[in-house]
Amino acid sequence: MKFRVYGIILLSALVFLFVSCSAPTADKVKTNLPAQVSQNISKVDKAIQTQDPFVKEEQPVQQPTVTPEKAKDYDEKEVQKYYDKARELEGIQKYEDAINYYIKAEKILTDHTPKNTYSDLYLRRARLYYKIGDLNDAWYDYSTHINFFSQDYDAYNERGIVSYDSMDYETALGDYDAAIDLTQDKDYIFYNRALAYYALERYYEAIDDFDKVISFNSQDYEAISYKGLCYTALGEYEKSISLQKEALEINPLYSIAYNEMGNASFYSFMDDDAIEYYTKAIELEENPNYYFNRAKVYLYNQRYDEAVSDFIRTIELNPKDYEAFNQIGYCYYNMQEYIQAEEYFLSALDINYMYTPACYNLGLVYEKYEDYEKAIEYYNYVIDYAEPSDSLIEKAKERIKAIS
């Protein structure tokens, strides 16, 4: 799952031609982070595929909670049958069916045995819930497992991944801290914590953890590249570009490094360099973010036709990218083609009706039509739904005052 990370330079500080008495709002360039927090998420896959239940070395456990009367005989073969079927289904990636068989096994075991005797069931099922995107149930099952195996650093790490993917970065950080308290020799946990620090804008701490990862493996080009990303966020663009070049020396096909060099160059107002780097990234990988970023450079240089072409390619690769729809509308607005601008702003809202930049931009379009009632309607959407700190709120209020 990628998510967008915004640079520290405000785009309003960038110079471009304003139209009318206000200008439509745009979005910042995009960067790529790993699809999962874990540097090597296949670790989870390997654990699932093991033949024996994934249980750590012996740990102190709680006393059984099942009374002698309840601990009657049960059909162990029936439980083993459910386990075997679940693992078989895991192997052919039928994860939801596998979960159902673990639930059947859990029901029998719950009636007759204390939970600490089958904690591996919760760990296995947590990993399957994660695979199907059920983060709530995954977090619950990881927590149940940790309750009985509190020294399982991998379980803390994996629960941290779940929280990270839920964008609960503080909770993720707590789990990575707990894992590192238990072991200091696992580079992937430091890598995960570094990304959590990055998401929390604690860039220096992220850099320290990326340095730790690199100390384990000096050829880890991803860690080197993401360390550079931290320096981009801190405004140290030359240092960021240097680290991206170092990553490319290790892996010349690493397109993300070219994209990040483009971002650092763009923030440094070196637009020609930015276009060159984004183009190299695109040549290596047709990633919608790379087209989006190159289009932004074209846009800020008023090369609207080229910008529209790249934004359209972005949408072809990612039809749900409402930001790209908004950007195309932005281009057409600047070209005074208001009907097309309106069409793309509305398309952005069809995908995300809470996307207030498109609402604001529509207000500007309707001002051009002299449909002030409708313009005010969209400005009010901005006032009602934008985050309290969003500068668009004051701009929308100013526009309403100007046309009322």
XYZ file of C-alpha atoms in Angstrom:
404
model
C 0.000 0.000 0.000
C 1.619 3.118 -0.946
C 0.697 6.478 0.541
C 1.637 9.959 -0.378
C 4.277 11.875 1.529
C 4.298 15.589 1.076
C 7.434 17.675 0.977
C 8.091 20.552 3.332
C 8.051 23.357 0.759
C 4.643 24.938 0.324
C 3.614 24.900 -3.279
C 1.995 28.290 -2.851
C 5.536 29.602 -2.686
C 6.234 28.315 -6.170
C 5.879 30.915 -8.892
C 3.313 30.430 -11.629
C 0.742 32.487 -13.456
C -2.360 33.271 -11.372
C -5.678 33.642 -13.143
C -8.475 36.005 -12.226
C -8.459 37.123 -8.594
C -7.645 33.667 -7.314
C -6.198 30.427 -8.557
C -7.361 26.831 -8.342
C -5.630 24.641 -5.812
C -3.252 21.861 -6.763
C -1.481 19.011 -4.991
C 2.124 18.255 -4.173
C 4.384 15.705 -5.756
C 4.193 12.079 -4.716
C 6.786 9.752 -3.311
C 6.816 5.982 -2.971
C 7.114 3.974 0.213
C 7.118 0.165 0.408
C 3.837 -1.617 -0.197
C 4.199 -3.006 3.305
C 6.150 -1.688 6.217
C 8.258 -4.792 6.471
C 11.421 -4.696 4.435
C 10.777 -8.319 3.510
C 7.112 -9.143 4.038
C 7.727 -12.636 2.610
C 8.910 -13.405 6.131
C 5.233 -13.665 7.044
C 4.575 -15.972 4.107
C 7.407 -18.284 5.126
C 6.151 -18.475 8.679
C 2.682 -19.416 7.465
C 4.045 -22.167 5.249
C 6.019 -23.945 7.973
C 4.901 -27.481 8.694
C 4.816 -27.040 12.466
C 2.876 -24.423 14.418
C 4.874 -21.181 14.652
C 5.504 -21.066 18.398
C 8.544 -19.499 20.010
C 10.792 -21.323 22.424
C 9.181 -22.101 25.746
C 7.865 -19.033 27.553
C 6.171 -18.589 30.920
C 2.432 -18.809 30.400
C -0.621 -18.114 32.489
C -2.272 -20.827 34.507
C -4.977 -22.781 32.659
C -8.391 -21.196 32.935
C -10.329 -24.343 32.032
C -11.789 -26.223 34.982
C -11.128 -29.983 35.339
C -14.771 -30.608 34.665
C -14.586 -28.744 31.373
C -11.304 -30.314 30.282
C -13.020 -33.434 29.058
C -11.889 -35.588 26.228
C -12.236 -34.233 22.713
C -11.441 -35.524 19.283
C -7.809 -34.536 18.672
C -8.005 -36.016 15.187
C -10.874 -33.669 14.367
C -8.815 -30.649 15.463
C -5.799 -31.872 13.492
C -8.028 -32.331 10.449
C -9.080 -28.675 10.649
C -5.465 -27.573 11.083
C -4.292 -29.619 8.110
C -7.107 -28.338 5.925
C -6.378 -24.750 6.925
C -2.692 -25.125 5.987
C -3.634 -26.752 2.699
C -5.874 -23.807 1.879
C -3.125 -21.368 2.868
C -0.842 -23.062 0.383
C -3.226 -22.352 -2.490
C -3.939 -18.815 -1.207
C -7.553 -19.449 -0.210
C -7.075 -17.428 2.926
C -10.686 -16.804 3.887
C -11.465 -20.527 3.718
C -8.371 -21.265 5.776
C -9.523 -18.768 8.412
C -12.868 -20.565 8.655
C -11.121 -23.864 9.401
C -9.026 -22.224 12.104
C -12.250 -20.878 13.598
C -13.675 -24.409 13.643
C -10.555 -25.690 15.394
C -10.674 -22.790 17.840
C -14.258 -23.606 18.823
C -13.375 -27.160 19.795
C -10.226 -26.101 21.634
C -11.940 -23.222 23.428
C -14.451 -25.617 24.933
C -11.803 -27.967 26.310
C -8.362 -26.370 26.674
C -6.784 -23.133 27.952
C -5.973 -20.598 25.245
C -2.252 -20.655 25.981
C -2.069 -24.195 24.607
C -3.042 -23.090 21.107
C -1.631 -19.597 20.810
C -0.083 -20.565 17.470
C -3.613 -20.681 16.049
C -4.037 -16.969 16.765
C -0.688 -16.130 15.212
C -1.431 -18.065 12.030
C -4.916 -16.616 11.758
C -3.640 -13.082 12.416
C -1.330 -13.416 9.427
C -4.190 -14.592 7.248
C -6.439 -11.762 8.370
C -3.629 -9.383 7.429
C -3.346 -10.952 3.995
C -7.037 -10.387 3.241
C -6.912 -6.830 4.571
C -8.907 -7.412 7.757
C -6.673 -5.297 9.947
C -8.962 -5.193 12.978
C -9.180 -8.966 13.359
C -5.483 -9.306 12.576
C -4.623 -6.871 15.370
C -6.903 -8.719 17.795
C -5.387 -12.129 17.051
C -1.827 -10.795 17.292
C -2.745 -9.285 20.659
C -4.174 -12.569 21.906
C -1.009 -14.380 20.873
C 1.214 -11.754 22.528
C -0.829 -12.052 25.711
C 0.528 -15.569 26.107
C 3.903 -15.210 24.377
C 5.072 -11.791 25.455
C 8.658 -12.448 24.315
C 7.707 -12.995 20.669
C 9.422 -10.051 18.993
C 8.177 -11.054 15.547
C 4.579 -10.873 16.753
C 5.181 -7.346 18.044
C 6.788 -6.423 14.740
C 3.912 -7.851 12.718
C 1.296 -6.208 14.911
C 3.217 -2.989 14.346
C 2.803 -3.512 10.602
C -0.945 -3.834 11.086
C -1.078 -0.560 13.019
C 1.148 1.135 10.454
C -1.133 0.054 7.616
C -4.044 1.436 9.671
C -2.110 4.741 9.787
C -1.872 4.464 13.572
C 1.814 5.288 13.585
C 2.194 5.936 17.311
C 0.817 2.486 18.153
C 3.034 0.933 15.485
C 6.034 2.689 16.970
C 5.213 1.249 20.390
C 5.208 -2.285 18.997
C 8.491 -1.763 17.135
C 10.017 -0.413 20.360
C 8.812 -3.503 22.211
C 10.295 -5.784 19.552
C 13.640 -3.974 19.666
C 13.663 -4.212 23.467
C 13.546 -7.982 22.975
C 16.149 -8.194 20.187
C 18.584 -5.716 18.676
C 19.878 -7.868 15.818
C 16.930 -7.793 13.400
C 17.457 -5.182 10.711
C 13.882 -5.356 9.435
C 12.496 -4.158 12.769
C 14.754 -1.094 12.723
C 13.656 -0.531 9.114
C 9.997 -0.670 10.113
C 10.532 1.683 13.030
C 12.355 4.109 10.749
C 9.303 4.264 8.481
C 7.050 4.881 11.484
C 9.323 7.719 12.580
C 9.180 9.094 9.042
C 5.376 8.988 9.020
C 5.409 10.887 12.328
C 7.787 13.475 10.825
C 10.499 12.503 13.309
C 13.081 12.542 10.571
C 16.304 12.535 12.574
C 15.199 9.465 14.510
C 14.246 7.832 11.198
C 17.726 8.599 9.863
C 19.303 6.990 12.929
C 17.308 3.812 12.375
C 18.076 3.718 8.650
C 21.753 4.070 9.576
C 21.321 1.065 11.855
C 19.826 -0.931 8.967
C 22.709 0.089 6.705
C 25.177 -1.013 9.389
C 23.709 -4.512 9.065
C 23.967 -4.408 5.264
C 25.847 -1.640 3.473
C 24.235 -2.741 0.177
C 20.677 -2.089 1.330
C 19.792 0.431 -1.364
C 16.209 0.823 -0.125
C 17.359 1.968 3.308
C 19.865 4.338 1.686
C 17.152 5.751 -0.581
C 14.640 6.257 2.230
C 17.309 7.882 4.359
C 17.590 10.328 1.480
C 13.843 10.830 1.627
C 14.242 12.054 5.203
C 16.758 14.633 4.065
C 14.322 15.780 1.370
C 11.729 16.349 4.088
C 14.328 18.311 6.077
C 15.088 20.508 3.070
C 18.591 19.113 2.570
C 18.108 18.363 -1.106
C 21.726 17.957 -2.171
C 22.281 15.354 0.531
C 19.111 13.557 -0.558
C 20.193 13.455 -4.197
C 23.630 12.176 -3.178
C 22.044 9.287 -1.263
C 19.763 8.425 -4.179
C 22.809 8.255 -6.441
C 24.480 5.969 -3.901
C 21.420 3.693 -3.988
C 21.544 3.641 -7.798
C 25.191 2.585 -7.745
C 24.040 -0.556 -5.926
C 20.905 -1.067 -8.037
C 20.839 0.933 -11.295
C 17.270 -0.265 -11.969
C 15.825 1.191 -8.767
C 13.256 3.573 -10.225
C 12.201 4.994 -6.843
C 15.618 6.647 -6.471
C 15.149 8.534 -9.744
C 11.691 9.633 -8.620
C 13.064 10.934 -5.331
C 15.874 12.740 -7.146
C 13.163 14.347 -9.232
C 11.299 15.414 -6.094
C 14.418 16.896 -4.496
C 15.244 18.730 -7.718
C 11.685 20.046 -8.026
C 11.764 21.401 -4.476
C 15.127 23.001 -5.326
C 13.545 24.735 -8.347
C 15.765 22.742 -10.714
C 12.875 21.886 -13.008
C 14.885 20.637 -15.987
C 16.747 18.189 -13.737
C 13.462 17.096 -12.176
C 11.948 16.317 -15.584
C 15.052 14.346 -16.546
C 14.961 12.251 -13.369
C 11.214 11.584 -13.584
C 11.661 10.536 -17.204
C 14.372 8.055 -16.201
C 12.077 6.669 -13.508
C 9.288 6.236 -16.072
C 11.643 4.477 -18.479
C 12.328 1.920 -15.744
C 8.749 1.588 -14.481
C 5.385 2.917 -15.630
C 4.362 4.056 -12.187
C 1.443 6.525 -12.000
C 3.251 8.576 -9.353
C 6.137 9.228 -11.717
C 3.829 10.532 -14.432
C 1.990 12.606 -11.834
C 5.220 14.185 -10.610
C 6.544 14.982 -14.082
C 3.176 16.486 -14.945
C 3.448 18.778 -11.921
C 6.722 20.189 -13.220
C 5.143 20.784 -16.624
C 2.188 22.458 -14.929
C 4.305 24.870 -12.905
C 6.154 25.794 -16.071
C 2.786 26.424 -17.801
C 3.382 23.568 -20.239
C -0.254 22.595 -19.889
C -0.607 20.253 -22.861
C 2.309 18.124 -21.661
C 0.967 18.233 -18.122
C -2.484 17.062 -19.227
C -0.914 14.220 -21.217
C 0.999 12.961 -18.165
C -1.969 13.353 -15.824
C -4.145 11.374 -18.245
C -1.532 8.626 -18.245
C -1.650 8.732 -14.442
C -5.389 8.107 -14.550
C -5.000 5.304 -17.088
C -2.678 3.561 -14.638
C -4.692 4.493 -11.559
C -8.327 5.358 -12.418
C -9.128 6.237 -8.794
C -6.520 8.986 -8.514
C -8.818 11.919 -7.775
C -5.821 14.214 -7.335
C -4.878 13.660 -10.982
C -8.433 14.498 -12.101
C -8.208 17.692 -10.076
C -4.871 18.541 -11.673
C -6.259 18.121 -15.185
C -9.076 20.473 -14.262
C -6.444 22.838 -12.902
C -4.659 22.819 -16.267
C -7.850 23.465 -18.236
C -8.811 26.265 -15.854
C -5.497 27.958 -16.532
C -6.101 27.507 -20.262
C -9.522 29.160 -19.736
C -11.315 26.012 -20.917
C -13.824 26.092 -18.090
C -16.257 23.449 -19.325
C -13.501 20.832 -19.395
C -12.147 22.091 -16.097
C -15.585 21.638 -14.515
C -15.828 18.105 -15.911
C -12.555 16.995 -14.326
C -13.194 18.706 -10.983
C -16.542 16.914 -10.792
C -14.831 13.632 -11.703
C -12.476 14.124 -8.767
C -15.467 14.529 -6.475
C -17.141 11.447 -7.951
C -14.199 9.480 -6.573
C -13.813 11.391 -3.302
C -16.708 13.709 -2.480
C -14.787 15.040 0.553
C -11.905 16.296 -1.572
C -12.159 20.000 -0.766
C -9.556 21.324 -3.283
C -11.873 20.204 -6.103
C -14.814 21.875 -4.313
C -12.902 25.128 -4.111
C -11.882 24.887 -7.743
C -15.481 24.307 -8.801
C -16.414 27.460 -6.941
C -13.953 29.358 -9.124
C -15.373 27.780 -12.273
C -18.926 28.780 -11.353
C -17.716 32.286 -10.683
C -16.534 32.335 -14.294
C -20.049 31.248 -15.321
C -21.415 34.018 -13.055
C -23.414 31.328 -11.272
C -22.636 32.813 -7.875
C -25.218 30.799 -5.978
C -23.583 27.549 -7.049
C -20.110 28.962 -6.425
C -21.088 29.827 -2.851
C -22.514 26.327 -2.422
C -19.133 24.761 -3.214
C -17.213 27.284 -1.125
C -19.455 26.340 1.795
C -18.532 22.688 1.239
C -14.920 23.715 1.754
C -15.766 25.588 4.949
C -17.839 22.685 6.297
C -15.580 19.752 5.400
C -11.967 20.949 5.210
C -9.641 20.338 8.126
C -9.721 23.304 10.553
C -6.110 24.169 9.721
C -6.678 24.118 5.951
C -5.904 27.504 4.381
C -8.670 26.873 1.840
C -11.249 27.739 4.502
C -10.134 31.367 4.668
C -9.832 31.530 0.887
C -13.376 30.198 0.497
C -14.663 32.770 2.993
C -12.897 35.516 1.061
C -14.469 34.374 -2.210
C -17.944 34.280 -0.665
C -17.446 37.818 0.687
C -16.194 39.001 -2.719
C -19.227 37.732 -4.660
C -21.995 38.222 -2.100
